[in-house]
Short mmCIF file of C-alpha atoms in Angstrom, two decimals:
data_model
loop_
_atom_site.label_atom_id
_atom_site.label_comp_id
_atom_site.label_asym_id
_atom_site.label_seq_id
_atom_site.Cartn_x
_atom_site.Cartn_y
_atom_site.Cartn_z
CA UNK A 10 23.60 9.63 38.15
CA UNK A 11 22.62 9.51 34.77
CA UNK A 12 23.97 5.99 34.47
CA UNK A 13 21.73 4.85 37.39
CA UNK A 14 18.57 6.90 36.12
CA UNK A 15 18.85 5.04 32.80
CA UNK A 16 19.34 1.76 34.66
CA UNK A 17 16.10 2.30 36.71
CA UNK A 18 14.50 3.47 33.57
CA UNK A 19 15.20 0.40 31.83
CA UNK A 20 14.15 -1.84 34.85
CA UNK A 21 10.81 -0.04 35.01
CA UNK A 22 10.30 -0.17 31.27
CA UNK A 23 10.99 -4.08 31.45
CA UNK A 24 8.65 -4.31 34.48
CA UNK A 25 5.98 -2.71 32.36
CA UNK A 26 6.40 -4.77 29.57
CA UNK A 27 6.37 -7.94 31.52
CA UNK A 28 3.21 -7.00 33.03
CA UNK A 29 1.61 -6.21 29.64
CA UNK A 30 2.81 -9.48 28.14
CA UNK A 31 0.86 -11.42 30.71
CA UNK A 32 -2.57 -11.43 28.77
CA UNK A 33 -0.66 -12.70 25.70
CA UNK A 34 1.45 -15.27 27.31
CA UNK A 35 -1.12 -16.74 29.78
CA UNK A 36 -3.52 -18.26 27.42
CA UNK A 37 -0.47 -20.21 25.78
CA UNK A 38 0.72 -21.48 29.33
CA UNK A 39 -2.69 -22.34 30.28
CA UNK A 40 -3.22 -24.34 27.14
CA UNK A 41 0.24 -26.13 27.46
CA UNK A 42 -0.10 -27.00 31.21
CA UNK A 43 -3.84 -27.99 30.81
CA UNK A 44 -2.55 -30.50 28.14
CA UNK A 45 -0.53 -32.20 31.06
CA UNK A 46 -3.46 -32.30 33.44
CA UNK A 47 -6.57 -34.51 33.96
CA UNK A 48 -9.87 -32.81 32.93
CA UNK A 49 -10.96 -32.80 36.58
CA UNK A 50 -7.55 -30.50 37.25
CA UNK A 51 -8.30 -28.31 34.39
CA UNK A 52 -11.56 -27.07 36.14
CA UNK A 53 -10.31 -27.28 39.72
CA UNK A 54 -11.01 -24.31 41.95
CA UNK A 55 -8.93 -22.46 42.75
CA UNK A 56 -6.92 -22.75 39.33
CA UNK A 57 -3.54 -24.73 39.43
CA UNK A 58 -1.02 -22.90 37.17
CA UNK A 59 1.32 -26.04 37.14
CA UNK A 60 0.14 -29.58 36.94
CA UNK A 61 0.45 -31.48 40.04
CA UNK A 62 1.02 -34.93 38.47
CA UNK A 63 1.95 -34.15 34.56
CA UNK A 64 1.18 -36.84 32.14
CA UNK A 65 1.39 -37.27 28.28
CA UNK A 66 -1.74 -39.56 27.95
CA UNK A 67 -3.64 -36.73 25.95
CA UNK A 68 -0.97 -36.43 23.52
CA UNK A 69 -1.17 -40.29 22.97
CA UNK A 70 -5.05 -39.99 22.39
CA UNK A 71 -4.57 -37.29 19.84
CA UNK A 72 -2.88 -39.62 17.52
CA UNK A 73 -5.25 -42.56 18.53
CA UNK A 74 -8.58 -40.71 17.85
CA UNK A 75 -7.57 -39.00 14.47
CA UNK A 76 -5.00 -39.45 11.81
CA UNK A 77 -3.19 -36.50 13.37
CA UNK A 78 -0.02 -37.16 11.82
CA UNK A 79 -1.22 -37.05 8.34
CA UNK A 80 -3.40 -33.99 9.24
CA UNK A 81 -0.18 -32.38 10.71
CA UNK A 82 1.66 -33.05 7.37
CA UNK A 83 -0.97 -31.78 5.29
CA UNK A 84 -1.06 -28.37 7.18
CA UNK A 85 2.55 -28.26 6.87
CA UNK A 86 3.12 -28.88 3.22
CA UNK A 87 0.06 -26.57 2.26
CA UNK A 88 1.58 -23.73 4.27
CA UNK A 89 5.05 -24.06 2.85
CA UNK A 90 3.71 -24.38 -0.79
CA UNK A 91 1.51 -21.35 -0.24
CA UNK A 92 4.05 -19.31 1.39
CA UNK A 93 6.59 -19.85 -1.26
CA UNK A 94 3.97 -19.46 -4.29
CA UNK A 95 2.82 -16.33 -2.60
CA UNK A 96 6.27 -14.89 -2.25
CA UNK A 97 7.00 -15.54 -5.85
CA UNK A 98 3.82 -14.14 -7.27
CA UNK A 99 3.92 -11.05 -4.86
CA UNK A 100 7.49 -10.46 -5.66
CA UNK A 101 7.09 -10.48 -9.50
CA UNK A 102 3.60 -8.40 -9.30
CA UNK A 103 5.12 -6.04 -6.64
CA UNK A 104 8.17 -5.14 -8.83
CA UNK A 105 6.27 -4.80 -11.90
CA UNK A 106 4.03 -2.29 -10.13
CA UNK A 107 6.96 -0.37 -8.49
CA UNK A 108 9.54 -0.22 -11.53
CA UNK A 109 7.75 -0.83 -14.92
CA UNK A 110 5.85 1.83 -16.11
CA UNK A 111 2.66 1.23 -18.66
CA UNK A 112 -0.62 2.69 -19.33
CA UNK A 113 -3.31 2.02 -16.50
CA UNK A 114 -0.78 1.07 -13.94
CA UNK A 115 -2.44 3.01 -11.17
CA UNK A 116 -5.82 2.06 -12.16
CA UNK A 117 -4.86 -1.58 -12.14
CA UNK A 118 -3.38 -1.66 -9.02
CA UNK A 119 -6.17 -0.04 -7.34
CA UNK A 120 -8.23 -2.90 -8.90
CA UNK A 121 -6.02 -5.44 -7.51
CA UNK A 122 -6.13 -3.69 -4.16
CA UNK A 123 -9.90 -3.98 -4.21
CA UNK A 124 -9.63 -7.73 -3.64
CA UNK A 125 -8.66 -7.02 0.07
CA UNK A 126 -12.36 -5.38 0.32
CA UNK A 127 -14.04 -8.59 -0.68
CA UNK A 128 -14.58 -11.03 2.22
CA UNK A 129 -13.93 -14.72 1.51
CA UNK A 130 -17.32 -15.70 2.79
CA UNK A 131 -18.58 -13.67 -0.55
CA UNK A 132 -16.64 -15.83 -2.82
CA UNK A 133 -16.81 -19.22 -1.29
CA UNK A 134 -19.81 -20.48 -3.25
CA UNK A 135 -18.80 -19.59 -6.79
CA UNK A 136 -15.24 -21.08 -5.90
CA UNK A 137 -16.92 -24.18 -4.63
CA UNK A 138 -18.75 -24.62 -7.91
CA UNK A 139 -15.70 -23.91 -10.15
CA UNK A 140 -13.60 -26.18 -8.37
CA UNK A 141 -16.67 -28.85 -8.17
CA UNK A 142 -16.67 -28.76 -12.19
CA UNK A 143 -12.91 -29.11 -12.35
CA UNK A 144 -13.19 -32.31 -9.94
CA UNK A 145 -10.90 -30.78 -7.28
CA UNK A 146 -13.24 -30.72 -4.43
CA UNK A 147 -11.88 -33.09 -1.60
CA UNK A 148 -8.29 -32.27 -2.69
CA UNK A 149 -5.91 -29.76 -1.46
CA UNK A 150 -5.75 -27.75 -4.58
CA UNK A 151 -8.16 -25.29 -3.53
CA UNK A 152 -6.43 -24.46 -0.31
CA UNK A 153 -3.14 -23.93 -2.33
CA UNK A 154 -4.53 -22.04 -5.50
CA UNK A 155 -7.01 -19.79 -3.61
CA UNK A 156 -4.59 -18.20 -1.10
CA UNK A 157 -1.65 -17.78 -3.82
CA UNK A 158 -3.78 -15.82 -6.29
CA UNK A 159 -6.42 -14.30 -3.56
CA UNK A 160 -6.46 -11.83 -0.94
CA UNK A 161 -3.41 -12.95 0.96
CA UNK A 162 -1.47 -12.35 -2.18
CA UNK A 163 -2.75 -9.26 -2.78
CA UNK A 164 -1.65 -7.71 0.58
CA UNK A 165 1.83 -9.41 -0.15
CA UNK A 166 1.95 -7.69 -3.45
CA UNK A 167 1.26 -4.28 -1.69
CA UNK A 168 4.00 -4.87 0.69
CA UNK A 169 6.49 -5.84 -2.08
CA UNK A 170 5.50 -2.91 -4.13
CA UNK A 171 6.09 -0.50 -1.31
CA UNK A 172 9.39 -2.07 -0.70
CA UNK A 173 10.49 -1.82 -4.38
CA UNK A 174 9.59 1.59 -4.69
CA UNK A 175 11.90 2.55 -1.84
CA UNK A 176 15.13 1.39 -3.51
CA UNK A 177 17.15 3.60 -5.20
CA UNK A 178 16.80 4.00 -8.95
CA UNK A 179 20.70 4.15 -9.39
CA UNK A 180 20.73 0.73 -8.62
CA UNK A 181 18.62 -0.16 -11.97
CA UNK A 182 20.70 2.43 -13.84
CA UNK A 183 23.89 0.44 -13.01
CA UNK A 184 22.47 -2.69 -13.77
CA UNK A 185 21.55 -1.40 -17.36
CA UNK A 186 24.97 0.10 -17.85
CA UNK A 187 26.27 -3.76 -16.98
CA UNK A 188 24.10 -4.95 -19.76
CA UNK A 189 21.22 -6.74 -17.40
CA UNK A 190 17.75 -6.84 -18.53
CA UNK A 191 14.74 -6.33 -16.69
CA UNK A 192 14.29 -9.78 -15.23
CA UNK A 193 18.07 -10.23 -14.82
CA UNK A 194 17.90 -6.80 -12.87
CA UNK A 195 14.99 -8.31 -10.52
CA UNK A 196 16.76 -11.63 -9.99
CA UNK A 197 20.07 -10.36 -9.21
CA UNK A 198 19.62 -7.15 -7.37
CA UNK A 199 16.05 -6.40 -6.58
CA UNK A 200 15.27 -9.71 -5.19
CA UNK A 201 18.25 -10.20 -2.80
CA UNK A 202 17.53 -6.64 -1.42
CA UNK A 203 14.02 -7.46 -0.57
CA UNK A 204 14.70 -10.05 2.08
CA UNK A 205 13.22 -8.03 4.63
CA UNK A 206 9.96 -7.65 2.85
CA UNK A 207 9.91 -11.23 1.80
CA UNK A 208 10.37 -12.34 5.64
CA UNK A 209 7.34 -10.17 6.44
CA UNK A 210 5.45 -11.74 3.53
CA UNK A 211 6.40 -15.33 4.63
CA UNK A 212 5.34 -15.06 8.12
CA UNK A 213 1.85 -13.79 7.60
CA UNK A 214 1.15 -15.92 4.78
CA UNK A 215 2.29 -18.90 6.63
CA UNK A 216 0.26 -17.94 9.38
CA UNK A 217 -2.86 -17.18 7.35
CA UNK A 218 -2.52 -20.69 5.55
CA UNK A 219 -1.83 -22.59 8.89
CA UNK A 220 -4.92 -21.03 10.50
CA UNK A 221 -7.11 -21.39 7.40
CA UNK A 222 -10.60 -22.70 8.49
CA UNK A 223 -13.50 -21.93 6.19
CA UNK A 224 -11.92 -23.24 3.03
CA UNK A 225 -11.13 -26.58 4.48
CA UNK A 226 -14.54 -27.01 5.91
CA UNK A 227 -15.82 -26.45 2.61
CA UNK A 228 -13.62 -28.15 0.02
CA UNK A 229 -12.54 -31.36 2.29
CA UNK A 230 -14.77 -34.32 3.61
CA UNK A 231 -12.18 -36.83 4.22
CA UNK A 232 -10.51 -37.04 7.63
CA UNK A 233 -6.96 -37.87 6.09
CA UNK A 234 -7.05 -34.71 4.10
CA UNK A 235 -8.27 -32.37 6.97
CA UNK A 236 -5.90 -29.52 8.10
CA UNK A 237 -5.23 -28.75 11.81
CA UNK A 238 -7.93 -26.31 12.23
CA UNK A 239 -10.50 -28.60 11.08
CA UNK A 240 -9.17 -31.54 12.73
CA UNK A 241 -9.10 -29.81 15.96
CA UNK A 242 -12.94 -29.69 15.99
CA UNK A 243 -12.89 -33.55 15.79
CA UNK A 244 -11.93 -34.06 19.40
CA UNK A 245 -15.38 -34.88 20.90
CA UNK A 246 -16.58 -37.57 22.98
CA UNK A 247 -19.59 -39.85 22.22
CA UNK A 248 -22.03 -37.13 23.23
CA UNK A 249 -20.56 -34.46 21.34
CA UNK A 250 -18.98 -32.67 24.12
CA UNK A 251 -15.23 -31.50 23.75
CA UNK A 252 -12.34 -33.80 25.13
CA UNK A 253 -10.65 -30.71 26.69
CA UNK A 254 -7.25 -32.48 27.58
CA UNK A 255 -6.83 -33.96 24.05
CA UNK A 256 -8.00 -30.65 22.69
CA UNK A 257 -5.31 -28.90 24.55
CA UNK A 258 -2.58 -31.21 23.44
CA UNK A 259 -3.53 -31.09 20.12
CA UNK A 260 -3.62 -27.29 20.08
CA UNK A 261 -0.43 -27.07 21.71
CA UNK A 262 1.34 -29.06 19.02
CA UNK A 263 -0.52 -27.06 16.36
CA UNK A 264 0.84 -23.77 17.85
CA UNK A 265 4.55 -25.02 17.88
CA UNK A 266 5.53 -24.46 14.06
CA UNK A 267 3.85 -20.96 14.34
CA UNK A 268 6.36 -19.86 17.22
CA UNK A 269 9.21 -21.26 15.23
CA UNK A 270 8.46 -19.37 12.33
CA UNK A 271 7.87 -16.15 14.17
CA UNK A 272 11.12 -16.65 16.26
CA UNK A 273 13.11 -17.53 13.09
CA UNK A 274 12.15 -14.45 10.77
CA UNK A 275 10.77 -11.92 13.31
CA UNK A 276 13.73 -9.46 12.40
CA UNK A 277 12.95 -9.51 8.63
CA UNK A 278 9.13 -9.05 9.47
CA UNK A 279 9.65 -5.81 11.40
CA UNK A 280 12.05 -4.50 8.87
CA UNK A 281 9.73 -5.36 5.89
CA UNK A 282 6.74 -3.87 7.68
CA UNK A 283 8.97 -0.86 8.36
CA UNK A 284 9.72 -0.29 4.70
CA UNK A 285 6.02 -0.62 3.51
CA UNK A 286 5.28 2.91 4.26
CA UNK A 287 8.33 4.78 2.97
CA UNK A 288 7.20 5.91 -0.45
CA UNK A 289 3.50 5.89 -2.20
#
């Protein structure tokens, strides 16, 4: 009886979750299916959930109208470099704030966290002036350096600090007995144990860099150096109207790496966020 009740409860729960998932899954489904339809079918009434005659013309035109392959590689390598750089900086900074005692530690940490309160729109003009003087405008350096040492890295540092605080102090004491120094303890003990937190940092950093829109518009002007969010706005006809099927095809390809990253690292993402609130 209890087993049947438990089975019914699970079925009801799964049914409720499926219904709740519809508003989140349907836009993605509509985007992918619309990329396979003619423009007239996209706006047909009543709406068609499946394309009657699927075709890949829109995907071909994506690469004909823009250097989309180069733009795709731009976004991919920038996101990877920013993710690795942010993981390195936040892991080192988080460990220092969690395990190294120094004068003004808490005050300095509050100053670092204050960076989260400053909108990127406020700093974009002075940043442009700085990179312009350095001759780095219309290059990818601003899109790499600003996220690594900006607000995304601050949030990553907070997550890493909270994780390192949760580690037992006995681990460091055992490392000192074995003759390990501070950096060796970090590299050989603390860092391997921080994989869940690093997974969380990797996911939201990759997503932030992949979806970055304001900074590319400000710093980049050459189409071959565009990133994907900026490139998606360029698929318009001669009158400036959107090319819906082409935009849907480009957006579908743009969303693919995000889904892959989340599926691969979702377990570490959940575990990492669960550890951020254990100790203050």
